[in-house]
Structures are given as C-alpha cells and as structure tokens.
C-alpha cells in the first residue's frame, strides 16, 4: 500500500504515490526541491523510498562536485587575467605531437566568461561522443575559435618546436582576426604546458587543459578536428587503420608500414627506426 507524502507546494495536502512516481519526482529535482521532498518523505518507511533518497543524494553530490570543478576552471584563468590586468584572453592547446602520421593541430579559443559550457575538461578525459558534443557547444558559444594545422612535411623539415610555434601563431592570429571587427584584442595567450616563446602574450599553465576553461576548450576542438581529418585520410589509405589509431604508432600501424611502406602523410623523420622509408 502506498504511503502518504507531502508534495512540494501542496502544503499539508497528502498524496498517495507509488515508488515509480516518487522516483520520477526525485530524478527531476534539484538540491532545493530535494530538501523539501526529503522532508515530506521522512515518515515513509518503505525500503524503496530510502534507496531512492540515497540515490538522489549521490546524484546531487556528483552534480555539486562537477559544478565546483567547472567553476574552478573559469575562476583559475580569470584570476590569471586579473593578476595581469587584462580582460581578453585565449586558451591554446595542441593535439598530435606524438603521432607518426598526419598533421599537428593547435586550437585557440576565446570564451564568453558570462556563460558556462557544461562538461569542459581535458579532452583525454572525455569519450569521443562527449568531445563531439562539447566541441559543438564551444563553437556555438565561444567568442572566437580556430584550429590550425601544420602538415607532416613541415614537421619533417623544421622539427616539432618550430611546428608548434607555427601552429599556435596561426591559431592565435585567426581568433584575433575574428575579434578585430568588434575592436577587441587578445591580451593574454594561455598556453598549455611549458614555455614555448611563440608570442609576447604567452603565459604557461602546466596541465592547463585540466585547470583552465579556455585551454580545455582548445584541447577539445583541436582533438575533434584532427580526429575527423585522420578519419578522412583513413579512407585514402585504409591499410593503416587511422580511423582508430589517428596516426599514432600502434603495433598494427607499424606492421602496416613494414608491409606497405610509408604514405605521403607519414612523418618520415619519426619512422626511420622501423621502416625502409618507401613511399606510395
């Protein structure tokens, strides 16, 4: 038999609710309405009700921690900007430093500090589906964004440091250009990792993709765009499995190189120890 509970906003009017009805209420409540519901349900002795209350407490605790984590990402970079007396900053991060095929990608993002993009995190901590979803929201909500690519030929010819500087410079210039029409200038470039010296506005944040909202956003869009490009390249060279390894040196990828040689998209300077450098 269903117990009597008091519903939020119903005063002292009691309603008989089944377990499923209580579950629907609890699953949709926020912290404030949960406090009211929990009070209304405190005399309900059904074990199922106790389990539902415990489940809701866990859900709201997880949500509270996630909200605090997200606010911390935004607060950290806002504090860095405030300490330097600047008002507009871009976050930058790269993807593709380690693969043996395909380009290097550098993302640059200028966020709107008045909005929050839920789920922002280090791209490595997210599933491919979550990255795609968040990347779409970054592109929709950011004040400016860009992903710059440096191809394998430039990497082979000039090395990784020069390639990183070129990629970040191009990405930063693109977001600056996007903001220029509104008379806004990027005053600070928050770069994930160690000093690179590619721009006078550079400020470095070790593990920045887990600490700064704009760097996290840059890491996500760079990852999504590079992965998408590698999947397109995989259709051109299906033997190498780029749709799954994204150009990294997995054992299956190395074995394909031994069997078929290098493609025009491989970084030959990365492959000298295990290939004969034969090209398509």
Short mmCIF file of C-alpha atoms in Angstrom, two decimals:
data_model
loop_
_atom_site.label_atom_id
_atom_site.label_comp_id
_atom_site.label_asym_id
_atom_site.label_seq_id
_atom_site.Cartn_x
_atom_site.Cartn_y
_atom_site.Cartn_z
CA UNK A 1 0.00 0.00 0.00
CA UNK A 2 1.38 3.43 -0.98
CA UNK A 3 2.32 5.75 1.86
CA UNK A 4 1.23 9.35 2.25
CA UNK A 5 3.77 12.02 1.40
CA UNK A 6 3.59 15.80 1.20
CA UNK A 7 4.38 17.23 -2.20
CA UNK A 8 6.34 20.45 -2.65
CA UNK A 9 3.97 23.39 -2.98
CA UNK A 10 0.99 21.34 -1.77
CA UNK A 11 1.04 22.48 1.87
CA UNK A 12 -0.42 19.85 4.16
CA UNK A 13 -2.30 18.03 1.38
CA UNK A 14 -1.21 14.38 1.34
CA UNK A 15 -0.96 12.32 -1.83
CA UNK A 16 -0.56 8.61 -2.20
CA UNK A 17 2.38 7.97 -4.50
CA UNK A 18 3.85 4.76 -5.79
CA UNK A 19 7.56 4.07 -5.89
CA UNK A 20 7.76 4.93 -9.60
CA UNK A 21 6.04 8.26 -9.02
CA UNK A 22 8.40 9.15 -6.18
CA UNK A 23 11.37 8.10 -8.34
CA UNK A 24 10.23 10.42 -11.15
CA UNK A 25 9.99 13.33 -8.70
CA UNK A 26 13.39 12.66 -7.19
CA UNK A 27 15.08 12.15 -10.55
CA UNK A 28 13.95 15.57 -11.72
CA UNK A 29 14.57 17.58 -8.56
CA UNK A 30 17.38 19.99 -7.80
CA UNK A 31 19.04 20.50 -4.42
CA UNK A 32 16.39 22.91 -3.14
CA UNK A 33 13.39 20.83 -4.15
CA UNK A 34 15.11 17.70 -2.86
CA UNK A 35 15.29 19.21 0.61
CA UNK A 36 11.51 19.69 0.53
CA UNK A 37 10.88 16.22 -0.86
CA UNK A 38 13.14 14.55 1.67
CA UNK A 39 11.28 16.27 4.50
CA UNK A 40 7.96 15.17 3.02
CA UNK A 41 9.20 11.59 2.74
CA UNK A 42 10.87 11.26 6.13
CA UNK A 43 7.98 9.28 7.63
CA UNK A 44 7.78 6.92 4.66
CA UNK A 45 9.22 3.62 5.85
CA UNK A 46 9.35 1.78 2.52
CA UNK A 47 12.83 0.45 1.74
CA UNK A 48 12.45 1.54 -1.86
CA UNK A 49 11.97 5.14 -0.75
CA UNK A 50 15.15 5.01 1.32
CA UNK A 51 17.09 3.70 -1.68
CA UNK A 52 15.67 6.42 -3.91
CA UNK A 53 16.63 9.13 -1.42
CA UNK A 54 20.17 7.72 -1.16
CA UNK A 55 20.44 7.59 -4.96
CA UNK A 56 19.30 11.19 -5.25
CA UNK A 57 21.79 12.29 -2.60
CA UNK A 58 24.60 10.67 -4.61
CA UNK A 59 23.40 12.26 -7.86
CA UNK A 60 23.23 15.72 -6.36
CA UNK A 61 26.64 15.30 -4.71
CA UNK A 62 28.19 14.36 -8.05
CA UNK A 63 26.47 17.32 -9.69
CA UNK A 64 27.72 19.63 -6.94
CA UNK A 65 31.32 18.46 -7.39
CA UNK A 66 31.06 18.86 -11.16
CA UNK A 67 29.69 22.39 -10.78
CA UNK A 68 32.54 23.27 -8.43
CA UNK A 69 35.10 21.75 -10.83
CA UNK A 70 33.71 23.70 -13.77
CA UNK A 71 33.59 26.96 -11.83
CA UNK A 72 37.18 26.33 -10.81
CA UNK A 73 38.25 26.14 -14.47
CA UNK A 74 36.74 29.53 -15.19
CA UNK A 75 37.90 31.10 -11.92
CA UNK A 76 41.52 29.95 -12.37
CA UNK A 77 42.01 31.67 -15.71
CA UNK A 78 40.02 34.74 -14.65
CA UNK A 79 42.40 35.11 -11.71
CA UNK A 80 45.42 34.83 -14.01
CA UNK A 81 43.96 37.54 -16.23
CA UNK A 82 43.12 39.78 -13.26
CA UNK A 83 46.66 39.48 -11.90
CA UNK A 84 47.97 40.73 -15.25
CA UNK A 85 45.34 43.45 -15.63
CA UNK A 86 43.92 42.06 -18.86
CA UNK A 87 40.33 41.47 -19.96
CA UNK A 88 40.50 39.29 -23.06
CA UNK A 89 42.44 36.06 -23.22
CA UNK A 90 42.69 33.00 -25.43
CA UNK A 91 43.34 29.43 -24.38
CA UNK A 92 45.61 27.32 -26.60
CA UNK A 93 46.44 23.64 -26.73
CA UNK A 94 47.83 21.18 -29.25
CA UNK A 95 46.95 17.68 -30.36
CA UNK A 96 49.09 15.40 -32.47
CA UNK A 97 52.60 15.99 -31.22
CA UNK A 98 53.33 12.27 -30.95
CA UNK A 99 51.77 10.52 -33.97
CA UNK A 100 53.90 9.21 -36.80
CA UNK A 101 51.37 10.25 -39.45
CA UNK A 102 49.16 13.23 -40.08
CA UNK A 103 49.36 16.87 -39.02
CA UNK A 104 49.86 18.70 -35.77
CA UNK A 105 46.73 20.59 -34.68
CA UNK A 106 46.57 23.65 -32.44
CA UNK A 107 43.33 25.01 -31.04
CA UNK A 108 42.71 28.56 -29.84
CA UNK A 109 39.52 29.62 -28.05
CA UNK A 110 38.28 32.88 -26.58
CA UNK A 111 35.35 32.03 -24.31
CA UNK A 112 32.46 34.21 -23.24
CA UNK A 113 33.06 34.42 -19.49
CA UNK A 114 29.37 35.07 -18.82
CA UNK A 115 28.35 31.59 -19.98
CA UNK A 116 29.33 28.10 -18.87
CA UNK A 117 29.97 25.19 -21.21
CA UNK A 118 28.98 22.11 -19.24
CA UNK A 119 31.37 19.19 -19.34
CA UNK A 120 34.51 21.14 -20.25
CA UNK A 121 37.51 19.04 -19.31
CA UNK A 122 40.84 17.78 -20.55
CA UNK A 123 39.97 16.16 -23.89
CA UNK A 124 41.77 12.98 -22.83
CA UNK A 125 39.25 12.54 -20.00
CA UNK A 126 36.25 12.55 -22.36
CA UNK A 127 34.69 9.93 -24.57
CA UNK A 128 34.65 10.61 -28.32
CA UNK A 129 30.90 11.25 -28.12
CA UNK A 130 31.32 13.74 -25.28
CA UNK A 131 34.13 15.52 -27.14
CA UNK A 132 31.95 15.90 -30.23
CA UNK A 133 29.08 17.30 -28.19
CA UNK A 134 31.21 19.74 -26.21
CA UNK A 135 33.15 20.82 -29.30
CA UNK A 136 29.87 21.77 -30.98
CA UNK A 137 28.87 23.87 -27.98
CA UNK A 138 32.30 25.51 -27.80
CA UNK A 139 31.99 26.56 -31.44
CA UNK A 140 28.48 27.89 -30.85
CA UNK A 141 29.18 29.77 -27.62
CA UNK A 142 32.79 30.93 -27.84
CA UNK A 143 33.57 34.50 -28.84
CA UNK A 144 36.13 33.11 -31.28
CA UNK A 145 37.79 29.78 -32.05
CA UNK A 146 40.17 28.30 -34.59
CA UNK A 147 42.14 25.11 -35.24
CA UNK A 148 45.40 25.47 -37.18
CA UNK A 149 47.17 22.53 -38.82
CA UNK A 150 50.85 22.03 -39.60
CA UNK A 151 51.40 19.18 -42.03
CA UNK A 152 53.85 16.31 -41.80
CA UNK A 153 56.17 17.78 -44.43
CA UNK A 154 56.74 20.93 -42.38
CA UNK A 155 57.27 18.81 -39.26
CA UNK A 156 59.90 16.72 -41.05
CA UNK A 157 61.62 19.78 -42.48
CA UNK A 158 61.64 22.04 -39.41
CA UNK A 159 61.12 19.88 -36.32
CA UNK A 160 58.48 19.90 -33.63
CA UNK A 161 59.36 23.12 -31.81
CA UNK A 162 59.12 25.20 -34.98
CA UNK A 163 55.92 23.35 -35.90
CA UNK A 164 54.34 24.11 -32.53
CA UNK A 165 55.24 27.79 -32.81
CA UNK A 166 53.78 27.98 -36.29
CA UNK A 167 50.56 26.21 -35.31
CA UNK A 168 49.95 28.30 -32.20
CA UNK A 169 50.82 31.54 -34.00
CA UNK A 170 48.34 30.78 -36.78
CA UNK A 171 45.58 29.78 -34.34
CA UNK A 172 46.09 32.87 -32.20
CA UNK A 173 46.17 35.16 -35.25
CA UNK A 174 42.92 33.66 -36.50
CA UNK A 175 40.99 34.30 -33.28
CA UNK A 176 42.46 37.79 -33.09
CA UNK A 177 41.22 38.46 -36.61
CA UNK A 178 37.78 37.17 -35.70
CA UNK A 179 37.60 39.60 -32.78
CA UNK A 180 39.08 42.56 -34.63
CA UNK A 181 35.78 43.67 -36.17
CA UNK A 182 34.43 44.39 -32.70
CA UNK A 183 37.58 46.29 -31.72
CA UNK A 184 38.69 43.64 -29.23
CA UNK A 185 42.29 42.48 -28.88
CA UNK A 186 43.60 39.30 -27.29
CA UNK A 187 45.79 40.48 -24.42
CA UNK A 188 46.86 37.13 -22.99
CA UNK A 189 47.59 33.74 -24.56
CA UNK A 190 47.19 30.92 -22.03
CA UNK A 191 49.27 28.04 -23.35
CA UNK A 192 49.09 24.52 -22.02
CA UNK A 193 52.45 23.16 -20.94
CA UNK A 194 55.94 24.56 -20.70
CA UNK A 195 57.20 27.84 -22.18
CA UNK A 196 57.44 27.93 -25.96
CA UNK A 197 58.17 31.62 -26.57
CA UNK A 198 55.97 31.89 -29.65
CA UNK A 199 54.30 35.19 -28.65
CA UNK A 200 54.92 38.03 -26.21
CA UNK A 201 51.44 37.45 -24.73
CA UNK A 202 52.20 33.84 -23.84
CA UNK A 203 51.56 32.64 -20.28
CA UNK A 204 52.10 28.98 -19.48
CA UNK A 205 49.88 26.70 -17.45
CA UNK A 206 51.22 23.21 -16.73
CA UNK A 207 48.32 20.74 -17.11
CA UNK A 208 46.28 23.70 -18.26
CA UNK A 209 43.74 21.53 -20.05
CA UNK A 210 42.59 20.33 -16.61
CA UNK A 211 42.83 23.76 -14.95
CA UNK A 212 41.67 26.43 -17.43
CA UNK A 213 38.32 26.52 -19.19
CA UNK A 214 39.61 28.10 -22.41
CA UNK A 215 42.58 25.71 -22.64
CA UNK A 216 40.24 22.75 -22.09
CA UNK A 217 38.00 24.09 -24.86
CA UNK A 218 41.02 24.45 -27.16
CA UNK A 219 42.14 20.89 -26.43
CA UNK A 220 38.68 19.54 -27.26
CA UNK A 221 38.19 21.32 -30.58
CA UNK A 222 41.74 20.50 -31.68
CA UNK A 223 41.22 16.83 -30.84
CA UNK A 224 37.86 16.63 -32.60
CA UNK A 225 39.07 18.40 -35.74
CA UNK A 226 42.27 16.37 -36.01
CA UNK A 227 40.46 13.07 -35.40
CA UNK A 228 37.94 13.96 -38.10
CA UNK A 229 40.74 14.72 -40.54
CA UNK A 230 42.54 11.46 -39.77
CA UNK A 231 39.33 9.54 -40.44
CA UNK A 232 39.15 11.23 -43.85
CA UNK A 233 42.76 10.28 -44.53
CA UNK A 234 41.96 6.70 -43.48
CA UNK A 235 39.66 6.42 -46.47
CA UNK A 236 42.60 7.27 -48.74
CA UNK A 237 44.97 4.80 -47.05
CA UNK A 238 42.79 2.12 -45.43
CA UNK A 239 45.69 -0.27 -44.69
CA UNK A 240 46.96 1.81 -41.76
CA UNK A 241 43.91 1.94 -39.50
CA UNK A 242 43.98 5.70 -38.99
CA UNK A 243 40.27 5.74 -38.24
CA UNK A 244 41.13 4.06 -34.93
CA UNK A 245 44.78 4.90 -34.18
CA UNK A 246 44.63 8.51 -35.54
CA UNK A 247 48.20 8.18 -36.80
CA UNK A 248 49.81 7.05 -33.55
CA UNK A 249 52.37 4.28 -33.67
CA UNK A 250 50.31 1.30 -32.60
CA UNK A 251 51.71 -2.13 -33.34
CA UNK A 252 49.14 -2.65 -36.11
CA UNK A 253 50.13 0.68 -37.65
CA UNK A 254 53.84 -0.20 -37.50
CA UNK A 255 53.16 -3.57 -39.07
CA UNK A 256 51.28 -1.87 -41.91
CA UNK A 257 54.29 0.37 -42.52
CA UNK A 258 56.59 -2.66 -42.65
CA UNK A 259 54.26 -4.29 -45.15
CA UNK A 260 53.23 -1.35 -47.33
CA UNK A 261 55.82 1.34 -46.63
CA UNK A 262 55.20 4.99 -45.84
CA UNK A 263 52.50 7.17 -47.33
CA UNK A 264 52.90 10.85 -48.25
CA UNK A 265 51.15 11.63 -44.95
CA UNK A 266 53.68 9.90 -42.71
CA UNK A 267 56.27 11.85 -40.75
CA UNK A 268 59.31 10.16 -42.24
CA UNK A 269 61.63 11.62 -39.60
CA UNK A 270 59.58 9.76 -36.96
CA UNK A 271 59.77 6.44 -38.79
CA UNK A 272 63.45 5.85 -39.58
CA UNK A 273 63.95 3.18 -36.92
CA UNK A 274 61.30 0.77 -38.19
CA UNK A 275 60.75 1.46 -41.89
CA UNK A 276 62.61 1.46 -45.18
CA UNK A 277 61.12 4.87 -45.98
CA UNK A 278 59.44 3.55 -49.11
CA UNK A 279 56.70 5.89 -50.30
CA UNK A 280 53.49 5.31 -52.19
#
